[in-house]
Every structure is written in structure tokens, then in C-alpha cells.
Amino acid sequence: MLRIASVIVLCVLLCCDARKFDARLKHNEQWKEFEEFLKWKRTKQSREYNTNEFLTRAIGFDDDGDAQRSDDRVTQDPPPPHQAALMARYVVNQADWAAVATISTRKDVETFPVANLISIGDGPVGNGTGIPYMYLTPLDFTAKDLVKDHRATLLMSLAQGNYCKDKEWDPMDPRCARVMLSGKIKALKNTTEEHNIAKQLFFGRHPKLENMPTDHEFFLAKLKISAIALLDHFGGPKYINVKDYLHPPTEELQRHFLASYLLSKREFILP
């Protein structure tokens, strides 16, 4: 009987050790994943600026008033995998320009979809608003088309910078992320606060455009987004909710990792 009891006790101890070992493995994997997320989060937050200062002070200018451009595209990594809203924001923020498609009013191709190239800016590199602002002139095709039909689609791709080139990805490779923002382009009234903000954000990225000829009647505009399609991997596009795009749920992701970690830690400590 003593031998039988000893064997039973040994089996119980081995089962407990195995359970603790599995819990330890699960804990380590979740903690590693959480640490990777926090590392990315700290990198992102280090580039962020105070919202109140953003609303009241010029952005992208030094003390002497000279336009400055911070270009850290080469070193800044994309968001974590499966974060479609964050990836779309990343692609838009990295872009200096976009291909814009409108419904043509030109007589030779009237009602055809036509593409043009426009400079855009959603804020400083590494800390954008997600809203593409632009500087248009009535002399250009795009503005003429928008007078009749405000609908437009903007296409931006990481092929603009060095990210895809460094990985030797063709611009058409799905891993070379690109995003299409569809909606309506509307001019900003120069008496609004948003106009002042857009001016700071756009010219912070494109300072030389501020000196365009006055007789060309350039004006600031923005895309009011209604649909978003992202292609950043094999398997087809991802369709992103506009609300999630404008307010990426990074805090929810952080809470998820933290809750998983605490739960696994409690299971590991308790008998």
C-alpha cells in the first residue's frame, strides 16, 4: 500500500509540474508578445505631440520660422501585424503625394475616370492625423472636376519611400502596402480653425508650395473619407471602418495583452 501511495503522490506531483510548465510557457509567450507591442507603442508615443499645443502653435517650424522636415521613413517600422487601421494610417502618413482619381470634365474624356498627382500632408512624419490635406488650383484638372463632382479616390503606397525598395519588393507586391481612400474633396473656408490647422500640417510637409503664384488662386482642401480599402499582404484587400481608421483602437489592444498577461500570471502563481 505504501508503494502504491508513493506512486500516486509522484504522479500528482508530475501532473502539477507539467501544468506549471505549460503555464510558464504560455506566460512567456504572451509576455513576449506584450513586450513587443509596448516597444512599438513607446516608439509611436515618442513621436506624438500635445493635442492642445497642436491646436494653438505652428507645427513643423523651428524658432526662426523656417520650415523643417523630419524624414525618418527609413527607420520607422510599420504597425504590428493584423492592425489594418493602424497600417492604413501609417501608409497615409508616410506619403508625400497621392494619385487622385476624379470624374473628368474635359471634353475629350468627359465622364471618364482620370488620375492626377497631388501633394498631400496629414501631419508630421510619424504622427499624422489620418486626414489628407491638399493644396489645389482651379487651373488644374482635379479642381475643375471637383467643381462638378466632389467624389474622388486617393491612392497612396509605401513604394514612395525606401521601405519596399530595401526589401526588394515590387510596387505591385501586396506586401508593399497601399491604401485607397474614397470620399468627397471639399475646400476649407479660410475663416475656420481647421483651415489654420491644415495650413500648418500641409506646409510643414511641403514648405515650398506656400510660395506658389497668388494669381493661381490655390486653396486648401481635404478628403472627407467615406470608404477605405487596404492591401498589405496576400489574400486580398481589407475594408476598414472609417471610425476605426480615425480612432485606431490601440488602447484596446494594449488592454487585451495586459489582461492576458495578468491572467496567465495568476494561473502560474496559484496552486
PDB file of N, CA, C and O in Angstrom, residues 53-112:
ATOM      1  N   GLU A  53      -1.257  71.884 -27.797  1.00  0.00           N
ATOM      2  CA  GLU A  53      -0.219  72.630 -28.490  1.00  0.00           C
ATOM      3  C   GLU A  53      -0.422  72.549 -29.997  1.00  0.00           C
ATOM      4  O   GLU A  53      -0.183  73.509 -30.729  1.00  0.00           O
ATOM      5  N   PHE A  54      -0.865  71.370 -30.445  1.00  0.00           N
ATOM      6  CA  PHE A  54      -1.126  71.177 -31.874  1.00  0.00           C
ATOM      7  C   PHE A  54      -2.194  72.141 -32.385  1.00  0.00           C
ATOM      8  O   PHE A  54      -2.130  72.650 -33.483  1.00  0.00           O
ATOM      9  N   LEU A  55      -3.184  72.451 -31.534  1.00  0.00           N
ATOM     10  CA  LEU A  55      -4.270  73.330 -31.948  1.00  0.00           C
ATOM     11  C   LEU A  55      -3.887  74.809 -31.898  1.00  0.00           C
ATOM     12  O   LEU A  55      -4.516  75.629 -32.539  1.00  0.00           O
ATOM     13  N   THR A  56      -2.853  75.144 -31.125  1.00  0.00           N
ATOM     14  CA  THR A  56      -2.565  76.555 -30.907  1.00  0.00           C
ATOM     15  C   THR A  56      -1.237  77.015 -31.486  1.00  0.00           C
ATOM     16  O   THR A  56      -1.037  78.208 -31.690  1.00  0.00           O
ATOM     17  N   ARG A  57      -0.306  76.090 -31.715  1.00  0.00           N
ATOM     18  CA  ARG A  57       1.009  76.501 -32.172  1.00  0.00           C
ATOM     19  C   ARG A  57       1.278  75.969 -33.567  1.00  0.00           C
ATOM     20  O   ARG A  57       0.682  75.010 -34.015  1.00  0.00           O
ATOM     21  N   ALA A  58       2.238  76.574 -34.250  1.00  0.00           N
ATOM     22  CA  ALA A  58       2.640  76.095 -35.570  1.00  0.00           C
ATOM     23  C   ALA A  58       3.354  74.762 -35.428  1.00  0.00           C
ATOM     24  O   ALA A  58       4.081  74.529 -34.468  1.00  0.00           O
ATOM     25  N   ILE A  59       3.132  73.879 -36.372  1.00  0.00           N
ATOM     26  CA  ILE A  59       3.757  72.563 -36.360  1.00  0.00           C
ATOM     27  C   ILE A  59       4.686  72.457 -37.558  1.00  0.00           C
ATOM     28  O   ILE A  59       4.336  72.829 -38.665  1.00  0.00           O
ATOM     29  N   GLY A  60       5.901  71.930 -37.285  1.00  0.00           N
ATOM     30  CA  GLY A  60       6.850  71.731 -38.367  1.00  0.00           C
ATOM     31  C   GLY A  60       7.696  72.953 -38.665  1.00  0.00           C
ATOM     32  O   GLY A  60       8.284  73.055 -39.725  1.00  0.00           O
ATOM     33  N   PHE A  61       7.780  73.908 -37.736  1.00  0.00           N
ATOM     34  CA  PHE A  61       8.579  75.088 -37.936  1.00  0.00           C
ATOM     35  C   PHE A  61       9.507  75.281 -36.747  1.00  0.00           C
ATOM     36  O   PHE A  61       9.149  74.983 -35.601  1.00  0.00           O
ATOM     37  N   ASP A  62      10.721  75.761 -37.000  1.00  0.00           N
ATOM     38  CA  ASP A  62      11.641  75.998 -35.906  1.00  0.00           C
ATOM     39  C   ASP A  62      11.432  77.395 -35.341  1.00  0.00           C
ATOM     40  O   ASP A  62      10.521  78.122 -35.732  1.00  0.00           O
ATOM     41  N   ASP A  63      12.287  77.801 -34.398  1.00  0.00           N
ATOM     42  CA  ASP A  63      12.119  79.083 -33.718  1.00  0.00           C
ATOM     43  C   ASP A  63      12.266  80.270 -34.653  1.00  0.00           C
ATOM     44  O   ASP A  63      11.773  81.363 -34.385  1.00  0.00           O
ATOM     45  N   ASP A  64      12.981  80.079 -35.741  1.00  0.00           N
ATOM     46  CA  ASP A  64      13.187  81.180 -36.678  1.00  0.00           C
ATOM     47  C   ASP A  64      12.101  81.261 -37.737  1.00  0.00           C
ATOM     48  O   ASP A  64      12.124  82.122 -38.606  1.00  0.00           O
ATOM     49  N   GLY A  65      11.153  80.329 -37.682  1.00  0.00           N
ATOM     50  CA  GLY A  65      10.051  80.354 -38.633  1.00  0.00           C
ATOM     51  C   GLY A  65      10.349  79.638 -39.929  1.00  0.00           C
ATOM     52  O   GLY A  65       9.552  79.657 -40.851  1.00  0.00           O
ATOM     53  N   ASP A  66      11.518  78.991 -40.022  1.00  0.00           N
ATOM     54  CA  ASP A  66      11.862  78.278 -41.244  1.00  0.00           C
ATOM     55  C   ASP A  66      11.230  76.897 -41.226  1.00  0.00           C
ATOM     56  O   ASP A  66      11.235  76.202 -40.206  1.00  0.00           O
ATOM     57  N   ALA A  67      10.698  76.493 -42.347  1.00  0.00           N
ATOM     58  CA  ALA A  67      10.045  75.191 -42.423  1.00  0.00           C
ATOM     59  C   ALA A  67      11.070  74.083 -42.272  1.00  0.00           C
ATOM     60  O   ALA A  67      12.146  74.130 -42.857  1.00  0.00           O
ATOM     61  N   GLN A  68      10.725  73.105 -41.445  1.00  0.00           N
ATOM     62  CA  GLN A  68      11.605  71.975 -41.217  1.00  0.00           C
ATOM     63  C   GLN A  68      10.887  70.694 -41.607  1.00  0.00           C
ATOM     64  O   GLN A  68       9.685  70.580 -41.437  1.00  0.00           O
ATOM     65  N   ARG A  69      11.626  69.726 -42.065  1.00  0.00           N
ATOM     66  CA  ARG A  69      11.055  68.450 -42.473  1.00  0.00           C
ATOM     67  C   ARG A  69      11.785  67.329 -41.782  1.00  0.00           C
ATOM     68  O   ARG A  69      12.984  67.198 -41.925  1.00  0.00           O
ATOM     69  N   SER A  70      11.072  66.562 -40.991  1.00  0.00           N
ATOM     70  CA  SER A  70      11.666  65.415 -40.311  1.00  0.00           C
ATOM     71  C   SER A  70      11.304  64.159 -41.083  1.00  0.00           C
ATOM     72  O   SER A  70      10.148  63.763 -41.119  1.00  0.00           O
ATOM     73  N   ASP A  71      12.300  63.541 -41.698  1.00  0.00           N
ATOM     74  CA  ASP A  71      12.040  62.370 -42.523  1.00  0.00           C
ATOM     75  C   ASP A  71      12.740  61.160 -41.919  1.00  0.00           C
ATOM     76  O   ASP A  71      13.921  60.953 -42.114  1.00  0.00           O
ATOM     77  N   ASP A  72      11.993  60.367 -41.140  1.00  0.00           N
ATOM     78  CA  ASP A  72      12.551  59.161 -40.531  1.00  0.00           C
ATOM     79  C   ASP A  72      11.893  57.924 -41.108  1.00  0.00           C
ATOM     80  O   ASP A  72      11.763  56.899 -40.465  1.00  0.00           O
ATOM     81  N   ARG A  73      11.507  58.012 -42.375  1.00  0.00           N
ATOM     82  CA  ARG A  73      10.816  56.910 -43.017  1.00  0.00           C
ATOM     83  C   ARG A  73      11.638  55.626 -43.024  1.00  0.00           C
ATOM     84  O   ARG A  73      11.117  54.547 -42.930  1.00  0.00           O
ATOM     85  N   VAL A  74      12.957  55.765 -43.155  1.00  0.00           N
ATOM     86  CA  VAL A  74      13.798  54.587 -43.285  1.00  0.00           C
ATOM     87  C   VAL A  74      13.821  53.782 -41.993  1.00  0.00           C
ATOM     88  O   VAL A  74      13.807  52.564 -42.006  1.00  0.00           O
ATOM     89  N   THR A  75      13.828  54.459 -40.826  1.00  0.00           N
ATOM     90  CA  THR A  75      13.977  53.781 -39.549  1.00  0.00           C
ATOM     91  C   THR A  75      12.634  53.440 -38.896  1.00  0.00           C
ATOM     92  O   THR A  75      12.584  52.594 -38.030  1.00  0.00           O
ATOM     93  N   GLN A  76      11.568  54.111 -39.267  1.00  0.00           N
ATOM     94  CA  GLN A  76      10.282  53.872 -38.621  1.00  0.00           C
ATOM     95  C   GLN A  76       9.645  52.604 -39.172  1.00  0.00           C
ATOM     96  O   GLN A  76       9.470  52.444 -40.374  1.00  0.00           O
ATOM     97  N   ASP A  77       9.298  51.688 -38.282  1.00  0.00           N
ATOM     98  CA  ASP A  77       8.696  50.422 -38.704  1.00  0.00           C
ATOM     99  C   ASP A  77       7.181  50.542 -38.808  1.00  0.00           C
ATOM    100  O   ASP A  77       6.568  51.349 -38.109  1.00  0.00           O
ATOM    101  N   PRO A  78       6.567  49.712 -39.650  1.00  0.00           N
ATOM    102  CA  PRO A  78       5.099  49.687 -39.740  1.00  0.00           C
ATOM    103  C   PRO A  78       4.497  49.169 -38.448  1.00  0.00           C
ATOM    104  O   PRO A  78       5.195  48.608 -37.603  1.00  0.00           O
ATOM    105  N   PRO A  79       3.187  49.325 -38.277  1.00  0.00           N
ATOM    106  CA  PRO A  79       2.493  48.820 -37.084  1.00  0.00           C
ATOM    107  C   PRO A  79       2.562  47.296 -37.001  1.00  0.00           C
ATOM    108  O   PRO A  79       2.960  46.625 -37.953  1.00  0.00           O
ATOM    109  N   PRO A  80       2.135  46.732 -35.863  1.00  0.00           N
ATOM    110  CA  PRO A  80       2.138  45.268 -35.710  1.00  0.00           C
ATOM    111  C   PRO A  80       1.227  44.603 -36.730  1.00  0.00           C
ATOM    112  O   PRO A  80       0.316  45.243 -37.274  1.00  0.00           O
ATOM    113  N   PRO A  81       1.437  43.325 -36.999  1.00  0.00           N
ATOM    114  CA  PRO A  81       0.593  42.603 -37.958  1.00  0.00           C
ATOM    115  C   PRO A  81      -0.875  42.601 -37.538  1.00  0.00           C
ATOM    116  O   PRO A  81      -1.199  42.685 -36.363  1.00  0.00           O
ATOM    117  N   HIS A  82      -1.720  42.525 -38.529  1.00  0.00           N
ATOM    118  CA  HIS A  82      -3.172  42.420 -38.335  1.00  0.00           C
ATOM    119  C   HIS A  82      -3.801  43.709 -37.798  1.00  0.00           C
ATOM    120  O   HIS A  82      -4.973  43.694 -37.414  1.00  0.00           O
ATOM    121  N   GLN A  83      -3.079  44.786 -37.751  1.00  0.00           N
ATOM    122  CA  GLN A  83      -3.648  46.063 -37.312  1.00  0.00           C
ATOM    123  C   GLN A  83      -3.934  46.918 -38.543  1.00  0.00           C
ATOM    124  O   GLN A  83      -3.174  47.826 -38.896  1.00  0.00           O
ATOM    125  N   ALA A  84      -5.025  46.595 -39.240  1.00  0.00           N
ATOM    126  CA  ALA A  84      -5.318  47.203 -40.538  1.00  0.00           C
ATOM    127  C   ALA A  84      -5.502  48.710 -40.443  1.00  0.00           C
ATOM    128  O   ALA A  84      -5.000  49.458 -41.286  1.00  0.00           O
ATOM    129  N   ALA A  85      -6.222  49.179 -39.427  1.00  0.00           N
ATOM    130  CA  ALA A  85      -6.461  50.623 -39.298  1.00  0.00           C
ATOM    131  C   ALA A  85      -5.158  51.371 -39.086  1.00  0.00           C
ATOM    132  O   ALA A  85      -4.920  52.429 -39.690  1.00  0.00           O
ATOM    133  N   LEU A  86      -4.289  50.816 -38.243  1.00  0.00           N
ATOM    134  CA  LEU A  86      -3.002  51.459 -37.990  1.00  0.00           C
ATOM    135  C   LEU A  86      -2.118  51.430 -39.229  1.00  0.00           C
ATOM    136  O   LEU A  86      -1.394  52.394 -39.508  1.00  0.00           O
ATOM    137  N   MET A  87      -2.160  50.329 -39.976  1.00  0.00           N
ATOM    138  CA  MET A  87      -1.367  50.244 -41.201  1.00  0.00           C
ATOM    139  C   MET A  87      -1.836  51.272 -42.223  1.00  0.00           C
ATOM    140  O   MET A  87      -1.019  51.927 -42.885  1.00  0.00           O
ATOM    141  N   ALA A  88      -3.147  51.437 -42.363  1.00  0.00           N
ATOM    142  CA  ALA A  88      -3.664  52.438 -43.303  1.00  0.00           C
ATOM    143  C   ALA A  88      -3.203  53.830 -42.903  1.00  0.00           C
ATOM    144  O   ALA A  88      -2.784  54.629 -43.750  1.00  0.00           O
ATOM    145  N   ARG A  89      -3.265  54.135 -41.616  1.00  0.00           N
ATOM    146  CA  ARG A  89      -2.801  55.429 -41.123  1.00  0.00           C
ATOM    147  C   ARG A  89      -1.306  55.603 -41.404  1.00  0.00           C
ATOM    148  O   ARG A  89      -0.847  56.689 -41.772  1.00  0.00           O
ATOM    149  N   TYR A  90      -0.560  54.538 -41.217  1.00  0.00           N
ATOM    150  CA  TYR A  90       0.884  54.571 -41.444  1.00  0.00           C
ATOM    151  C   TYR A  90       1.193  54.906 -42.906  1.00  0.00           C
ATOM    152  O   TYR A  90       2.042  55.750 -43.193  1.00  0.00           O
ATOM    153  N   VAL A  91       0.513  54.232 -43.837  1.00  0.00           N
ATOM    154  CA  VAL A  91       0.768  54.459 -45.264  1.00  0.00           C
ATOM    155  C   VAL A  91       0.429  55.898 -45.648  1.00  0.00           C
ATOM    156  O   VAL A  91       1.190  56.567 -46.354  1.00  0.00           O
ATOM    157  N   VAL A  92      -0.705  56.397 -45.166  1.00  0.00           N
ATOM    158  CA  VAL A  92      -1.109  57.769 -45.482  1.00  0.00           C
ATOM    159  C   VAL A  92      -0.099  58.768 -44.927  1.00  0.00           C
ATOM    160  O   VAL A  92       0.289  59.728 -45.596  1.00  0.00           O
ATOM    161  N   ASN A  93       0.350  58.530 -43.704  1.00  0.00           N
ATOM    162  CA  ASN A  93       1.286  59.457 -43.075  1.00  0.00           C
ATOM    163  C   ASN A  93       2.651  59.447 -43.747  1.00  0.00           C
ATOM    164  O   ASN A  93       3.325  60.485 -43.820  1.00  0.00           O
ATOM    165  N   GLN A  94       3.067  58.298 -44.258  1.00  0.00           N
ATOM    166  CA  GLN A  94       4.356  58.207 -44.919  1.00  0.00           C
ATOM    167  C   GLN A  94       4.359  58.886 -46.290  1.00  0.00           C
ATOM    168  O   GLN A  94       5.411  59.269 -46.799  1.00  0.00           O
ATOM    169  N   ALA A  95       3.194  59.054 -46.878  1.00  0.00           N
ATOM    170  CA  ALA A  95       3.091  59.557 -48.251  1.00  0.00           C
ATOM    171  C   ALA A  95       3.244  61.073 -48.322  1.00  0.00           C
ATOM    172  O   ALA A  95       2.652  61.803 -47.530  1.00  0.00           O
ATOM    173  N   ASP A  96       4.032  61.518 -49.286  1.00  0.00           N
ATOM    174  CA  ASP A  96       4.135  62.950 -49.604  1.00  0.00           C
ATOM    175  C   ASP A  96       3.145  63.346 -50.689  1.00  0.00           C
ATOM    176  O   ASP A  96       2.794  64.512 -50.810  1.00  0.00           O
ATOM    177  N   TRP A  97       2.744  62.371 -51.469  1.00  0.00           N
ATOM    178  CA  TRP A  97       1.834  62.659 -52.570  1.00  0.00           C
ATOM    179  C   TRP A  97       0.899  61.463 -52.771  1.00  0.00           C
ATOM    180  O   TRP A  97       1.127  60.380 -52.246  1.00  0.00           O
ATOM    181  N   ALA A  98      -0.132  61.705 -53.541  1.00  0.00           N
ATOM    182  CA  ALA A  98      -1.110  60.652 -53.820  1.00  0.00           C
ATOM    183  C   ALA A  98      -1.558  60.742 -55.269  1.00  0.00           C
ATOM    184  O   ALA A  98      -1.552  61.820 -55.870  1.00  0.00           O
ATOM    185  N   ALA A  99      -1.957  59.600 -55.808  1.00  0.00           N
ATOM    186  CA  ALA A  99      -2.654  59.585 -57.092  1.00  0.00           C
ATOM    187  C   ALA A  99      -4.120  59.821 -56.784  1.00  0.00           C
ATOM    188  O   ALA A  99      -4.699  59.123 -55.954  1.00  0.00           O
ATOM    189  N   VAL A 100      -4.710  60.820 -57.424  1.00  0.00           N
ATOM    190  CA  VAL A 100      -6.107  61.144 -57.165  1.00  0.00           C
ATOM    191  C   VAL A 100      -6.928  60.868 -58.424  1.00  0.00           C
ATOM    192  O   VAL A 100      -6.536  61.257 -59.528  1.00  0.00           O
ATOM    193  N   ALA A 101      -8.033  60.172 -58.260  1.00  0.00           N
ATOM    194  CA  ALA A 101      -8.912  59.853 -59.381  1.00  0.00           C
ATOM    195  C   ALA A 101     -10.214  60.631 -59.228  1.00  0.00           C
ATOM    196  O   ALA A 101     -10.828  60.638 -58.160  1.00  0.00           O
ATOM    197  N   THR A 102     -10.608  61.303 -60.299  1.00  0.00           N
ATOM    198  CA  THR A 102     -11.857  62.067 -60.321  1.00  0.00           C
ATOM    199  C   THR A 102     -12.620  61.741 -61.604  1.00  0.00           C
ATOM    200  O   THR A 102     -12.098  61.089 -62.508  1.00  0.00           O
ATOM    201  N   ILE A 103     -13.861  62.210 -61.672  1.00  0.00           N
ATOM    202  CA  ILE A 103     -14.666  62.055 -62.891  1.00  0.00           C
ATOM    203  C   ILE A 103     -14.397  63.267 -63.770  1.00  0.00           C
ATOM    204  O   ILE A 103     -14.688  64.406 -63.400  1.00  0.00           O
ATOM    205  N   SER A 104     -13.838  63.015 -64.936  1.00  0.00           N
ATOM    206  CA  SER A 104     -13.330  64.097 -65.774  1.00  0.00           C
ATOM    207  C   SER A 104     -14.430  64.990 -66.356  1.00  0.00           C
ATOM    208  O   SER A 104     -15.514  64.525 -66.725  1.00  0.00           O
ATOM    209  N   THR A 105     -14.095  66.277 -66.451  1.00  0.00           N
ATOM    210  CA  THR A 105     -14.965  67.247 -67.133  1.00  0.00           C
ATOM    211  C   THR A 105     -14.336  67.712 -68.454  1.00  0.00           C
ATOM    212  O   THR A 105     -14.929  68.549 -69.148  1.00  0.00           O
ATOM    213  N   ARG A 106     -13.155  67.174 -68.762  1.00  0.00           N
ATOM    214  CA  ARG A 106     -12.534  67.505 -70.061  1.00  0.00           C
ATOM    215  C   ARG A 106     -13.416  67.003 -71.200  1.00  0.00           C
ATOM    216  O   ARG A 106     -13.943  65.895 -71.139  1.00  0.00           O
ATOM    217  N   LYS A 107     -13.533  67.786 -72.224  1.00  0.00           N
ATOM    218  CA  LYS A 107     -14.424  67.428 -73.323  1.00  0.00           C
ATOM    219  C   LYS A 107     -13.981  66.159 -74.043  1.00  0.00           C
ATOM    220  O   LYS A 107     -14.814  65.382 -74.530  1.00  0.00           O
ATOM    221  N   ASP A 108     -12.648  65.943 -74.135  1.00  0.00           N
ATOM    222  CA  ASP A 108     -12.183  64.767 -74.878  1.00  0.00           C
ATOM    223  C   ASP A 108     -12.364  63.459 -74.113  1.00  0.00           C
ATOM    224  O   ASP A 108     -12.416  62.376 -74.721  1.00  0.00           O
ATOM    225  N   VAL A 109     -12.464  63.536 -72.771  1.00  0.00           N
ATOM    226  CA  VAL A 109     -12.659  62.319 -71.970  1.00  0.00           C
ATOM    227  C   VAL A 109     -13.744  62.549 -70.914  1.00  0.00           C
ATOM    228  O   VAL A 109     -13.668  62.042 -69.798  1.00  0.00           O
ATOM    229  N   GLU A 110     -14.742  63.304 -71.270  1.00  0.00           N
ATOM    230  CA  GLU A 110     -15.794  63.653 -70.310  1.00  0.00           C
ATOM    231  C   GLU A 110     -16.461  62.404 -69.742  1.00  0.00           C
ATOM    232  O   GLU A 110     -16.767  61.464 -70.478  1.00  0.00           O
ATOM    233  N   THR A 111     -16.651  62.404 -68.426  1.00  0.00           N
ATOM    234  CA  THR A 111     -17.239  61.323 -67.621  1.00  0.00           C
ATOM    235  C   THR A 111     -16.300  60.125 -67.432  1.00  0.00           C
ATOM    236  O   THR A 111     -16.660  59.168 -66.747  1.00  0.00           O
ATOM    237  N   PHE A 112     -15.109  60.169 -68.029  1.00  0.00           N
ATOM    238  CA  PHE A 112     -14.140  59.109 -67.794  1.00  0.00           C
ATOM    239  C   PHE A 112     -13.502  59.296 -66.411  1.00  0.00           C
ATOM    240  O   PHE A 112     -13.335  60.422 -65.938  1.00  0.00           O
TER     241      PHE A 112
END
